[in-house]
Amino acid sequence: MNERFLSQTLKHSLSEWTDADVAAYYVAIALGLAPDPGGEWKFWGGKKWVFWSANPLGDGLYRILEMLTENGVIEKDGEESKYRWNPTYDWELYVGPTGPDVVTPSE
C-alpha cells in the first residue's frame, strides 16, 4: 500500500517519540477534529495556534495525552515533553484502574 494513502491512526502516528504539540495534533486527527492528511506531512492545517496557545480545544487535547499516559496507552518522556505509543500496550490485557472486577450492565 502506498504510504501516502495510509490512514493516520494514533498508534501509527506516535510510533516514535513525538513533540507534545505534534502529538496533540495527531490526537485531533484521530478524533476527527482535524482532517486526516492521508500520510502527507501537512501539519496544523492553518491552526497552529490551537496547539501553541491556551484555549479550550488545545488544552483538552493535551489533557487527553495525559490521560492516555496515565492509563499506559502512550508513554511520556518527561525531560523533553515527547510522547510515543507504548509498545507493550495491549487492549486485551487492559483491566483499567478498577481492576478485573468490572461490573458490566446487564442486557
C-alpha positions as a Markdown table, in Angstrom:
| # | Residue | x | y | z |
|---|---|---|---|---|
| 1 | Met | 0.0 | 0.0 | 0.0 |
| 2 | Asn | 1.3 | 3.5 | -0.9 |
| 3 | Glu | 2.3 | 5.3 | 2.4 |
| 4 | Arg | 0.8 | 8.5 | 1.0 |
| 5 | Phe | -2.7 | 7.0 | 1.4 |
| 6 | Leu | -2.2 | 5.3 | 4.8 |
| 7 | Ser | -4.8 | 6.4 | 7.3 |
| 8 | Gln | -3.2 | 8.1 | 10.3 |
| 9 | Thr | -4.1 | 6.1 | 13.4 |
| 10 | Leu | -2.7 | 7.4 | 16.7 |
| 11 | Lys | -0.7 | 4.2 | 17.1 |
| 12 | His | 0.9 | 4.7 | 13.7 |
| 13 | Ser | 1.4 | 8.5 | 14.2 |
| 14 | Leu | 3.0 | 8.0 | 17.6 |
| 15 | Ser | 5.3 | 5.1 | 16.7 |
| 16 | Glu | 8.3 | 7.2 | 17.6 |
| 17 | Trp | 9.0 | 9.9 | 20.2 |
| 18 | Thr | 7.0 | 12.9 | 19.1 |
| 19 | Asp | 6.9 | 16.5 | 20.3 |
| 20 | Ala | 3.9 | 17.3 | 22.5 |
| 21 | Asp | 2.3 | 19.8 | 20.1 |
| 22 | Val | 2.6 | 17.4 | 17.2 |
| 23 | Ala | 1.2 | 14.5 | 19.4 |
| 24 | Ala | -1.8 | 16.7 | 20.3 |
| 25 | Tyr | -2.4 | 17.4 | 16.6 |
| 26 | Tyr | -2.4 | 13.6 | 16.0 |
| 27 | Val | -5.0 | 13.2 | 18.7 |
| 28 | Ala | -7.1 | 15.8 | 16.9 |
| 29 | Ile | -6.8 | 13.8 | 13.7 |
| 30 | Ala | -7.6 | 10.5 | 15.5 |
| 31 | Leu | -10.8 | 12.1 | 17.0 |
| 32 | Gly | -11.9 | 13.5 | 13.6 |
| 33 | Leu | -11.4 | 17.1 | 14.8 |
| 34 | Ala | -8.8 | 17.8 | 12.2 |
| 35 | Pro | -8.6 | 16.4 | 8.6 |
| 36 | Asp | -6.5 | 13.3 | 8.1 |
| 37 | Pro | -3.6 | 14.3 | 5.9 |
| 38 | Gly | -3.5 | 10.8 | 4.4 |
| 39 | Gly | 0.1 | 10.2 | 5.2 |
| 40 | Glu | 1.4 | 13.5 | 3.9 |
| 41 | Trp | 3.2 | 15.9 | 6.2 |
| 42 | Lys | 0.7 | 18.8 | 6.2 |
| 43 | Phe | 0.9 | 19.9 | 9.8 |
| 44 | Trp | -1.5 | 22.2 | 11.5 |
| 45 | Gly | -3.9 | 22.9 | 8.6 |
| 46 | Gly | -3.6 | 26.6 | 9.4 |
| 47 | Lys | -4.5 | 26.1 | 13.0 |
| 48 | Lys | -1.0 | 26.0 | 14.7 |
| 49 | Trp | -2.3 | 28.5 | 17.3 |
| 50 | Val | -4.6 | 25.7 | 18.7 |
| 51 | Phe | -1.6 | 23.8 | 19.9 |
| 52 | Trp | 0.7 | 26.7 | 20.8 |
| 53 | Ser | -1.7 | 28.9 | 22.9 |
| 54 | Ala | -4.0 | 28.5 | 25.8 |
| 55 | Asn | -7.5 | 27.7 | 24.6 |
| 56 | Pro | -10.2 | 25.1 | 25.5 |
| 57 | Leu | -9.6 | 22.8 | 22.5 |
| 58 | Gly | -5.9 | 22.8 | 22.7 |
| 59 | Asp | -5.9 | 22.3 | 26.5 |
| 60 | Gly | -8.3 | 19.4 | 26.1 |
| 61 | Leu | -6.1 | 17.7 | 23.6 |
| 62 | Tyr | -3.2 | 17.9 | 26.0 |
| 63 | Arg | -5.4 | 16.5 | 28.8 |
| 64 | Ile | -6.2 | 13.6 | 26.5 |
| 65 | Leu | -2.5 | 12.9 | 26.1 |
| 66 | Glu | -2.0 | 12.9 | 29.8 |
| 67 | Met | -5.0 | 10.6 | 30.4 |
| 68 | Leu | -3.6 | 8.2 | 27.8 |
| 69 | Thr | -0.2 | 8.3 | 29.5 |
| 70 | Glu | -1.8 | 7.7 | 33.0 |
| 71 | Asn | -3.5 | 4.6 | 31.6 |
| 72 | Gly | -0.4 | 3.2 | 29.9 |
| 73 | Val | -1.6 | 3.6 | 26.3 |
| 74 | Ile | 1.2 | 6.0 | 25.5 |
| 75 | Glu | 4.5 | 7.0 | 27.1 |
| 76 | Lys | 5.8 | 10.4 | 28.0 |
| 77 | Asp | 9.5 | 11.5 | 28.1 |
| 78 | Gly | 9.3 | 14.0 | 30.9 |
| 79 | Glu | 12.6 | 15.7 | 30.1 |
| 80 | Glu | 11.7 | 16.7 | 26.6 |
| 81 | Ser | 7.9 | 16.5 | 26.8 |
| 82 | Lys | 7.6 | 14.0 | 24.0 |
| 83 | Tyr | 5.1 | 11.2 | 23.6 |
| 84 | Arg | 5.1 | 7.8 | 21.9 |
| 85 | Trp | 2.8 | 4.8 | 21.7 |
| 86 | Asn | 3.5 | 2.3 | 24.4 |
| 87 | Pro | 4.9 | -0.7 | 22.6 |
| 88 | Thr | 3.7 | -3.0 | 25.4 |
| 89 | Tyr | 0.1 | -1.7 | 25.5 |
| 90 | Asp | -2.4 | -4.5 | 24.7 |
| 91 | Trp | -6.1 | -3.8 | 24.7 |
| 92 | Glu | -6.8 | -7.5 | 25.5 |
| 93 | Leu | -4.8 | -7.2 | 28.7 |
| 94 | Tyr | -6.1 | -3.8 | 29.8 |
| 95 | Val | -8.0 | -4.0 | 33.1 |
| 96 | Gly | -8.1 | -0.3 | 34.0 |
| 97 | Pro | -8.0 | 1.4 | 37.3 |
| 98 | Thr | -10.9 | -0.6 | 38.7 |
| 99 | Gly | -9.1 | -3.9 | 38.2 |
| 100 | Pro | -10.7 | -7.2 | 37.0 |
| 101 | Asp | -13.9 | -6.8 | 39.0 |
| 102 | Val | -15.5 | -4.5 | 36.5 |
| 103 | Val | -19.3 | -4.9 | 36.5 |
| 104 | Thr | -20.9 | -4.6 | 33.1 |
| 105 | Pro | -24.6 | -3.5 | 32.7 |
| 106 | Ser | -27.0 | -6.4 | 32.2 |
| 107 | Glu | -28.7 | -6.6 | 28.9 |
